[in-house]
Structure formats: structure tokens, C-alpha cells
């Protein structure tokens, strides 16, 4: 084989990047390359997104250089033998892909101050200002470093409405109010929670409580599935949100588990009281060290997403943790349990006493 340099090798230097692909991504490229997107603004680390997953892109230096070679161009073939290849560039690093948590936390920052509380008039804000600051679904698609499916799930899980193309966070108090109306409406209209008429329920809320049908329908879709005009309620999801609505008022003033459970069962009614379970609220509360039955609202969603700052906040809040207690507060920053365990090894130190294994900080934090 004969090697020769491309006449434009100087201009092509650095023009090539080698991307190492996991087998599943290789199959995607072979089938439909248009499902892959590179996302990231200036100053951000780029991510690669498929239709349903996000991968971090990082550069790995090679111990040996790799030559990028191609056959000669048609115009120059006559000057080379049949086995000649042209050196286009040399590569000293490859781009490696690793599964990553989608950066959905930026949704909260983008939508700060845009809560929807049922008041359809934005008093004191002129139309020009509203248009300049509103965030649309397409804006989120291009801005948020997440796959399309992860973004849709994030909008649902973070309770973000799409109102005439604009994304708006729903006010927690208003969401609590709507869930109460749904539960009451099911009883008043004698509807089954497994197959409730969307039209009947949304019309009832519109006529009796001035809740726009587009709002009630979106909220129903957050807590169940809508198909052929019927709503099949996700009982666990709705029950959990009702419990959070009660717990949310106890940031500073603890509530006993018995009192929380009693209020919770009353709020969801007899039909769903059996679904009330404190485990639904994991990652949203702290139990008192001195009284495990005394709970305060402490949501993982309010903690920093950066692992260094996340662990700093956790260890400033409590000097040592059992793995079962700290794990729910790491679920949203680790793609799986293996990644979570790696974070624990990096930022925490395991110690054992008569009560079992505890995790303490590797770094001393001061409040």
C-alpha cells in the first residue's frame, strides 16, 4: 500500500473527529441517522441525543495517533497506483459517549416567574413583554440538553403546561386545587377512575369552576392515560401528588407521620385511602434524627444538580446518612444505581458501627 499526503492536508488539519459508538447507537446510525442530535450552547459541554436517551460527549486522548485516510479523488487517480491511500489528517483523541442524566433542571430556571395559577389575565404585563419572555415548546427542544422523549417526560413530571404554545409552570397550590376537583368530580358524576369521560369531567370543571378544558385535560394526562376520550387515572401518581401538597406546608414545622397519613387519606377519599403510603414521598422529606415519625418537607428537586454541591448540601443538612436514606436524594443526578454508587464512593466515606453502614463526607463542609 502506498501512502501520500493530501495536497490540502494543511487546510484539513483538525477537520476530522472520531466518535466511538456503543453497539446500540451504531444500529441507530445504520437505520436512521436523523434521530441523532448534538445539543449544547457556547460554554456548555455538548451532549448527543437519540430519540429517547442523552449521552455525554467527552474527549479521550490517545496514546498513539490515528491517520485518517481516503482513496484518491477521481481527478487525481491517474497519478496513483490502485492501492494508494491519501492521508487527510491525524487524530490524537477520540470522542467517547457515556449515558448522561438529561439537563431538565434548566426548565425551572427558564420558566421562573411564569407560574400559572388559574388567573388567565397577566395583570401589569404588556403583550410585547410577554412575547419577548415566553418560552415555547420548540424553544425547549432546541435549548434543553435532553432527548425529545426525556423532554416530554420532564414537562409532565415537572407539571409544566403548554398554554397556546407557551410553557408555564403550574402553581403548586393551584395543582392541589385541581386534583381535589378531579377527585370530587369523579364521585359527583359517578365516573370510574379507570375509564372516566374526559369531556364530562373537563366540562364539569369548566362550567362549575371556570377551569379551561385545555388545562384540565393536560393535568389529567400527567396523572394517567387518555385514550379514545377516556381517562385512566394513575392512582399512585395522583395519590403521591396529594400527599406532597400536604407535606409542602411543613418545611420548618414538622408533621408527624400519623397526622400526615390521616390528612392524606381524608384528601384522597375512601376509594383511594388504601393507596396512601409514605414510601410514595421518598426523596421529598427528612425524618427527624430524634423522632423518625416527625417529618419535614425536603425535596430533592430543590437541591443543586451539580454532584459536588449536592453532596455539600446533603452533608450540611445531616452529617451522616444510611444508604437507604440518601439514595432517594441522588436518583435524579445518576442514570442508574451503579452511577449512584460511584458518586457515593467519590464524595462520601463509608463507616460501620452497631447500627450498620453510614456515609459521611469525604470533605469537611461548614455552613
CSV table of C-alpha atoms in Angstrom, one decimal:
chain,number,residue,atom,x,y,z
A,1,UNK,CA,0.0,0.0,0.0
A,2,UNK,CA,1.3,3.4,-0.9
A,3,UNK,CA,0.7,6.4,1.3
A,4,UNK,CA,0.7,10.1,0.3
A,5,UNK,CA,-0.4,13.3,1.8
A,6,UNK,CA,-3.4,15.2,0.5
A,7,UNK,CA,-2.5,18.5,-1.3
A,8,UNK,CA,-4.9,20.2,1.1
A,9,UNK,CA,-3.7,18.4,4.3
A,10,UNK,CA,-2.7,21.7,5.9
A,11,UNK,CA,-6.2,23.1,5.5
A,12,UNK,CA,-7.8,19.8,6.6
A,13,UNK,CA,-5.8,19.5,9.8
A,14,UNK,CA,-8.1,19.2,12.7
A,15,UNK,CA,-11.2,18.8,10.4
A,16,UNK,CA,-11.9,15.2,11.5
A,17,UNK,CA,-13.2,13.9,14.7
A,18,UNK,CA,-13.6,10.2,15.6
A,19,UNK,CA,-16.7,9.2,17.6
A,20,UNK,CA,-16.7,5.9,19.4
A,21,UNK,CA,-20.2,4.5,19.3
A,22,UNK,CA,-21.8,1.9,21.6
A,23,UNK,CA,-23.4,-1.0,19.7
A,24,UNK,CA,-27.0,0.3,20.2
A,25,UNK,CA,-26.1,3.7,18.8
A,26,UNK,CA,-24.3,2.0,15.8
A,27,UNK,CA,-27.6,0.3,15.0
A,28,UNK,CA,-29.4,3.7,15.1
A,29,UNK,CA,-27.0,5.3,12.7
A,30,UNK,CA,-27.3,2.4,10.3
A,31,UNK,CA,-31.1,2.7,10.4
A,32,UNK,CA,-31.8,6.4,10.8
A,33,UNK,CA,-29.1,8.9,11.4
A,34,UNK,CA,-31.6,11.8,11.6
A,35,UNK,CA,-32.6,10.6,15.1
A,36,UNK,CA,-29.3,11.8,16.5
A,37,UNK,CA,-28.8,15.4,17.6
A,38,UNK,CA,-25.8,17.3,19.1
A,39,UNK,CA,-27.1,19.8,21.7
A,40,UNK,CA,-25.2,22.4,23.6
A,41,UNK,CA,-24.7,26.2,23.6
A,42,UNK,CA,-21.4,28.0,23.8
A,43,UNK,CA,-19.9,27.4,27.2
A,44,UNK,CA,-21.8,24.1,27.7
A,45,UNK,CA,-20.4,20.6,27.4
A,46,UNK,CA,-22.0,19.0,24.3
A,47,UNK,CA,-24.4,16.1,24.6
A,48,UNK,CA,-25.6,13.7,21.9
A,49,UNK,CA,-29.3,12.8,22.0
A,50,UNK,CA,-31.2,10.0,20.4
A,51,UNK,CA,-35.0,9.9,20.3
A,52,UNK,CA,-35.1,8.7,24.0
A,53,UNK,CA,-31.6,9.0,25.6
A,54,UNK,CA,-28.9,11.5,26.3
A,55,UNK,CA,-25.2,10.8,26.1
A,56,UNK,CA,-22.3,13.0,27.4
A,57,UNK,CA,-19.6,13.6,24.9
A,58,UNK,CA,-16.1,13.7,26.3
A,59,UNK,CA,-12.7,13.8,24.7
A,60,UNK,CA,-10.2,11.0,25.4
A,61,UNK,CA,-6.5,11.4,24.4
A,62,UNK,CA,-5.0,8.5,22.5
A,63,UNK,CA,-1.5,7.1,23.3
A,64,UNK,CA,-0.9,6.7,19.5
A,65,UNK,CA,-2.1,8.9,16.7
A,66,UNK,CA,-4.6,7.6,14.2
A,67,UNK,CA,-4.3,8.6,10.5
A,68,UNK,CA,-7.5,9.5,8.6
A,69,UNK,CA,-7.0,8.2,5.1
A,70,UNK,CA,-9.2,8.0,2.0
A,71,UNK,CA,-8.9,6.8,-1.6
A,72,UNK,CA,-7.5,9.4,-4.0
A,73,UNK,CA,-10.1,11.7,-5.6
A,74,UNK,CA,-11.3,10.8,-9.1
A,75,UNK,CA,-9.4,13.8,-10.6
A,76,UNK,CA,-6.0,12.5,-9.2
A,77,UNK,CA,-6.5,8.8,-9.7
A,78,UNK,CA,-4.3,8.7,-12.8
A,79,UNK,CA,-1.3,9.8,-10.7
A,80,UNK,CA,-1.5,6.9,-8.2
A,81,UNK,CA,-1.5,3.2,-8.1
A,82,UNK,CA,-4.6,1.1,-7.3
A,83,UNK,CA,-3.5,0.6,-3.7
A,84,UNK,CA,-2.7,4.2,-2.9
A,85,UNK,CA,-4.4,6.0,0.0
A,86,UNK,CA,-4.3,9.7,0.8
A,87,UNK,CA,-3.6,10.9,4.3
A,88,UNK,CA,-6.1,13.6,5.2
A,89,UNK,CA,-5.4,14.2,8.9
A,90,UNK,CA,-4.1,12.7,12.0
A,91,UNK,CA,-6.2,12.3,15.1
A,92,UNK,CA,-4.8,12.3,18.7
A,93,UNK,CA,-8.1,12.0,20.5
A,94,UNK,CA,-11.5,10.3,20.2
A,95,UNK,CA,-14.9,11.4,21.4
A,96,UNK,CA,-16.4,9.0,23.8
A,97,UNK,CA,-20.1,8.7,24.7
A,98,UNK,CA,-21.4,7.8,28.1
A,99,UNK,CA,-25.1,7.8,29.3
A,100,UNK,CA,-26.0,11.0,31.0
A,101,UNK,CA,-28.8,12.5,33.0
A,102,UNK,CA,-30.8,14.9,30.8
A,103,UNK,CA,-30.4,18.5,31.9
A,104,UNK,CA,-34.0,19.1,32.6
A,105,UNK,CA,-33.3,21.3,35.7
A,106,UNK,CA,-32.8,24.3,33.3
A,107,UNK,CA,-36.6,24.2,32.7
A,108,UNK,CA,-37.2,25.6,36.1
A,109,UNK,CA,-34.7,28.5,35.5
A,110,UNK,CA,-36.2,29.3,32.1
A,111,UNK,CA,-39.7,29.3,33.5
A,112,UNK,CA,-39.1,31.1,36.8
A,113,UNK,CA,-41.7,33.7,37.4
A,114,UNK,CA,-44.1,32.2,34.8
A,115,UNK,CA,-46.3,30.2,37.1
A,116,UNK,CA,-49.9,29.6,36.1
A,117,UNK,CA,-52.3,29.9,39.0
A,118,UNK,CA,-55.7,29.8,37.2
A,119,UNK,CA,-55.7,33.5,36.6
A,120,UNK,CA,-55.9,33.9,32.8
A,121,UNK,CA,-55.0,37.6,32.9
A,122,UNK,CA,-51.4,38.6,33.5
A,123,UNK,CA,-52.1,42.0,35.1
A,124,UNK,CA,-49.5,44.6,34.7
A,125,UNK,CA,-47.5,42.9,32.0
A,126,UNK,CA,-47.9,44.2,28.4
A,127,UNK,CA,-48.2,42.0,25.4
A,128,UNK,CA,-44.8,42.9,24.0
A,129,UNK,CA,-43.0,42.0,27.2
A,130,UNK,CA,-45.0,38.7,27.4
A,131,UNK,CA,-44.0,37.8,23.8
A,132,UNK,CA,-40.3,38.6,24.4
A,133,UNK,CA,-40.0,36.5,27.6
A,134,UNK,CA,-42.2,33.5,26.8
A,135,UNK,CA,-40.7,30.1,26.2
A,136,UNK,CA,-42.3,27.8,23.7
A,137,UNK,CA,-42.1,24.0,23.3
A,138,UNK,CA,-39.8,24.5,20.2
A,139,UNK,CA,-37.5,26.8,22.3
A,140,UNK,CA,-37.2,24.0,24.9
A,141,UNK,CA,-36.5,21.4,22.2
A,142,UNK,CA,-33.5,23.4,21.0
A,143,UNK,CA,-32.3,24.7,24.4
A,144,UNK,CA,-32.7,21.8,26.8
A,145,UNK,CA,-30.0,19.1,26.6
A,146,UNK,CA,-32.3,16.2,26.6
A,147,UNK,CA,-33.8,13.8,24.1
A,148,UNK,CA,-37.3,14.5,22.8
A,149,UNK,CA,-38.8,11.8,24.9
A,150,UNK,CA,-37.0,12.8,28.0
A,151,UNK,CA,-38.1,16.4,27.5
A,152,UNK,CA,-41.7,15.3,27.2
A,153,UNK,CA,-41.4,13.3,30.3
A,154,UNK,CA,-39.7,16.2,32.1
A,155,UNK,CA,-42.5,18.6,31.2
A,156,UNK,CA,-45.0,16.0,32.5
A,157,UNK,CA,-43.1,15.2,35.8
A,158,UNK,CA,-42.4,18.9,36.5
A,159,UNK,CA,-46.0,19.8,35.8
A,160,UNK,CA,-45.4,22.3,33.0
A,161,UNK,CA,-48.4,23.4,30.9
A,162,UNK,CA,-48.4,24.2,27.3
A,163,UNK,CA,-50.7,27.2,27.0
A,164,UNK,CA,-51.2,28.4,23.4
A,165,UNK,CA,-47.7,27.3,22.6
A,166,UNK,CA,-46.2,28.9,25.8
A,167,UNK,CA,-44.7,26.7,28.5
A,168,UNK,CA,-45.8,27.7,32.1
A,169,UNK,CA,-45.2,26.0,35.4
A,170,UNK,CA,-48.4,25.3,37.3
A,171,UNK,CA,-48.6,26.8,40.7
A,172,UNK,CA,-48.4,24.0,43.4
A,173,UNK,CA,-51.5,25.4,45.2
A,174,UNK,CA,-53.5,25.5,42.0
A,175,UNK,CA,-52.5,22.0,41.2
A,176,UNK,CA,-53.6,20.8,44.6
A,177,UNK,CA,-56.9,22.6,43.9
A,178,UNK,CA,-57.4,20.8,40.6
A,179,UNK,CA,-56.6,17.4,42.0
A,180,UNK,CA,-59.3,18.0,44.7
A,181,UNK,CA,-61.7,18.9,41.9
A,182,UNK,CA,-60.9,15.8,39.9
A,183,UNK,CA,-61.5,13.5,42.9
A,184,UNK,CA,-64.7,15.3,43.8
A,185,UNK,CA,-65.8,15.3,40.2
A,186,UNK,CA,-65.4,11.5,39.9
A,187,UNK,CA,-67.7,11.0,42.8
A,188,UNK,CA,-70.3,13.6,41.8
A,189,UNK,CA,-70.5,12.4,38.2
A,190,UNK,CA,-70.3,8.7,39.2
A,191,UNK,CA,-67.3,8.2,37.0
A,192,UNK,CA,-64.9,5.2,37.2
A,193,UNK,CA,-61.3,6.3,37.7
A,194,UNK,CA,-60.3,3.6,35.3
A,195,UNK,CA,-62.4,4.9,32.4
A,196,UNK,CA,-63.6,8.5,33.2
A,197,UNK,CA,-65.1,10.6,30.4
A,198,UNK,CA,-62.6,13.4,29.7
A,199,UNK,CA,-65.4,15.5,28.2
A,200,UNK,CA,-67.7,15.1,31.2
A,201,UNK,CA,-65.0,15.8,33.7
A,202,UNK,CA,-63.5,18.7,31.9
A,203,UNK,CA,-66.9,20.2,31.2
A,204,UNK,CA,-67.8,20.0,34.8
A,205,UNK,CA,-64.7,21.8,35.9
A,206,UNK,CA,-65.2,24.5,33.2
A,207,UNK,CA,-68.8,25.1,34.0
A,208,UNK,CA,-68.6,25.0,37.8
A,209,UNK,CA,-65.1,26.2,38.5
A,210,UNK,CA,-64.0,28.1,35.3
A,211,UNK,CA,-61.1,25.8,34.7
A,212,UNK,CA,-60.2,25.9,30.9
A,213,UNK,CA,-60.7,22.5,29.2
A,214,UNK,CA,-57.2,22.7,27.8
A,215,UNK,CA,-55.8,23.0,31.3
A,216,UNK,CA,-57.8,20.2,32.9
A,217,UNK,CA,-57.1,17.8,30.1
A,218,UNK,CA,-53.3,18.4,30.3
A,219,UNK,CA,-53.4,17.9,34.1
A,220,UNK,CA,-55.3,14.6,33.6
A,221,UNK,CA,-52.6,13.4,31.2
A,222,UNK,CA,-50.0,14.0,33.9
A,223,UNK,CA,-51.8,11.6,36.2
A,224,UNK,CA,-52.9,8.9,33.9
A,225,UNK,CA,-53.5,8.0,30.3
A,226,UNK,CA,-56.1,9.5,27.9
A,227,UNK,CA,-57.3,7.3,25.1
A,228,UNK,CA,-60.5,7.4,23.0
A,229,UNK,CA,-61.8,10.2,25.2
A,230,UNK,CA,-61.4,8.2,28.4
A,231,UNK,CA,-59.1,9.0,31.3
A,232,UNK,CA,-57.5,6.0,33.1
A,233,UNK,CA,-56.1,7.6,36.3
A,234,UNK,CA,-52.7,6.7,37.6
A,235,UNK,CA,-53.8,6.2,41.2
A,236,UNK,CA,-50.3,6.1,42.7
A,237,UNK,CA,-49.1,9.3,40.9
A,238,UNK,CA,-52.2,11.3,41.9
A,239,UNK,CA,-52.1,10.0,45.4
A,240,UNK,CA,-48.4,10.9,45.7
A,241,UNK,CA,-49.1,14.5,44.5
A,242,UNK,CA,-51.9,14.9,47.0
A,243,UNK,CA,-49.5,13.8,49.8
A,244,UNK,CA,-46.8,16.3,48.6
A,245,UNK,CA,-49.4,19.0,48.6
A,246,UNK,CA,-49.9,18.4,52.4
A,247,UNK,CA,-46.2,17.9,53.1
A,248,UNK,CA,-45.2,21.0,51.2
A,249,UNK,CA,-46.6,23.2,54.1
A,250,UNK,CA,-44.1,21.6,56.6
A,251,UNK,CA,-40.7,23.0,55.6
A,252,UNK,CA,-40.0,24.4,59.0
A,253,UNK,CA,-42.8,23.0,61.2
A,254,UNK,CA,-42.6,19.2,61.3
A,255,UNK,CA,-45.6,17.0,60.9
A,256,UNK,CA,-46.0,13.6,62.5
A,257,UNK,CA,-46.3,10.6,60.1
A,258,UNK,CA,-49.7,9.7,61.7
A,259,UNK,CA,-51.1,13.2,61.2
A,260,UNK,CA,-49.8,13.3,57.6
A,261,UNK,CA,-51.3,10.0,56.8
A,262,UNK,CA,-54.7,10.9,58.4
A,263,UNK,CA,-54.9,14.2,56.4
A,264,UNK,CA,-53.7,12.4,53.2
A,265,UNK,CA,-56.4,9.7,53.5
A,266,UNK,CA,-59.0,12.3,54.1
A,267,UNK,CA,-57.9,14.2,51.0
A,268,UNK,CA,-57.9,11.3,48.6
A,269,UNK,CA,-61.2,9.8,50.0
A,270,UNK,CA,-62.2,6.3,51.0
A,271,UNK,CA,-61.8,5.0,47.4
A,272,UNK,CA,-58.0,5.6,47.4
A,273,UNK,CA,-57.1,5.7,51.1
A,274,UNK,CA,-55.6,2.2,50.8
A,275,UNK,CA,-53.0,3.6,48.3
A,276,UNK,CA,-51.6,6.1,50.8
A,277,UNK,CA,-48.0,5.0,51.6
A,278,UNK,CA,-45.2,7.1,53.0
A,279,UNK,CA,-42.8,5.5,50.5
A,280,UNK,CA,-44.5,7.4,47.7
A,281,UNK,CA,-42.9,10.5,49.2
A,282,UNK,CA,-39.3,9.3,49.3
A,283,UNK,CA,-36.9,11.9,48.2
A,284,UNK,CA,-39.2,14.7,49.4
A,285,UNK,CA,-38.9,14.6,53.2
A,286,UNK,CA,-36.5,14.2,56.1
A,287,UNK,CA,-37.3,12.2,59.2
A,288,UNK,CA,-36.1,13.7,62.4
A,289,UNK,CA,-33.0,12.1,63.9
A,290,UNK,CA,-34.5,12.1,67.3
A,291,UNK,CA,-38.0,11.1,66.2
A,292,UNK,CA,-38.3,9.1,63.0
A,293,UNK,CA,-42.0,9.7,62.9
A,294,UNK,CA,-41.6,13.5,62.6
A,295,UNK,CA,-41.2,14.7,59.0
A,296,UNK,CA,-40.2,17.9,57.3
A,297,UNK,CA,-40.5,18.8,53.6
A,298,UNK,CA,-37.1,18.4,51.9
A,299,UNK,CA,-37.4,17.8,48.2
A,300,UNK,CA,-34.5,16.5,46.1
A,301,UNK,CA,-35.8,18.8,43.3
A,302,UNK,CA,-34.7,21.9,45.3
A,303,UNK,CA,-31.1,20.6,45.7
A,304,UNK,CA,-28.3,21.6,43.3
A,305,UNK,CA,-27.8,19.3,40.3
A,306,UNK,CA,-24.0,19.5,40.4
A,307,UNK,CA,-22.8,16.5,42.4
A,308,UNK,CA,-20.2,18.4,44.4
A,309,UNK,CA,-22.8,21.0,45.6
A,310,UNK,CA,-25.5,18.2,46.0
A,311,UNK,CA,-23.3,16.3,48.5
A,312,UNK,CA,-22.3,19.5,50.2
A,313,UNK,CA,-25.9,20.4,50.8
A,314,UNK,CA,-26.8,16.9,52.0
A,315,UNK,CA,-23.9,16.7,54.4
A,316,UNK,CA,-24.6,20.2,55.7
A,317,UNK,CA,-28.1,19.1,56.4
A,318,UNK,CA,-27.1,15.9,58.1
A,319,UNK,CA,-23.6,14.7,58.9
A,320,UNK,CA,-24.2,11.1,58.2
A,321,UNK,CA,-26.6,9.0,56.2
A,322,UNK,CA,-27.8,5.5,55.7
A,323,UNK,CA,-27.7,4.4,52.1
A,324,UNK,CA,-31.5,3.9,52.0
A,325,UNK,CA,-32.0,7.4,53.3
A,326,UNK,CA,-29.5,9.2,51.0
A,327,UNK,CA,-30.3,7.2,47.8
A,328,UNK,CA,-33.6,9.0,47.0
A,329,UNK,CA,-31.8,12.3,47.0
A,330,UNK,CA,-29.3,11.1,44.4
A,331,UNK,CA,-31.8,9.4,42.0
A,332,UNK,CA,-32.1,12.5,39.8
A,333,UNK,CA,-28.4,13.0,39.3
A,334,UNK,CA,-27.4,9.4,38.5
A,335,UNK,CA,-28.5,7.4,35.4
A,336,UNK,CA,-28.7,4.2,37.4
A,337,UNK,CA,-27.7,2.6,40.7
A,338,UNK,CA,-24.2,1.9,39.5
A,339,UNK,CA,-23.6,5.6,38.8
A,340,UNK,CA,-25.1,6.5,42.2
A,341,UNK,CA,-22.7,4.1,43.9
A,342,UNK,CA,-19.8,5.7,42.0
A,343,UNK,CA,-20.9,9.1,43.3
A,344,UNK,CA,-21.1,7.8,46.9
A,345,UNK,CA,-17.6,6.3,46.6
A,346,UNK,CA,-16.3,9.7,45.2
A,347,UNK,CA,-17.9,12.1,47.6
A,348,UNK,CA,-18.7,10.0,50.7
A,349,UNK,CA,-16.8,7.7,53.1
A,350,UNK,CA,-18.5,4.5,54.4
A,351,UNK,CA,-18.2,3.7,58.1
A,352,UNK,CA,-19.7,0.8,60.1
A,353,UNK,CA,-21.0,0.7,63.7
A,354,UNK,CA,-23.5,-1.3,65.6
A,355,UNK,CA,-26.4,0.3,63.6
A,356,UNK,CA,-24.9,-0.7,60.2
A,357,UNK,CA,-23.2,1.2,57.4
A,358,UNK,CA,-23.2,5.0,57.4
A,359,UNK,CA,-22.0,7.5,54.8
A,360,UNK,CA,-20.1,10.6,55.9
A,361,UNK,CA,-18.5,13.4,53.9
A,362,UNK,CA,-15.0,13.0,52.4
A,363,UNK,CA,-14.7,16.8,52.6
A,364,UNK,CA,-15.4,18.9,55.6
A,365,UNK,CA,-18.2,21.3,55.0
A,366,UNK,CA,-19.1,24.4,57.1
A,367,UNK,CA,-22.4,26.0,57.0
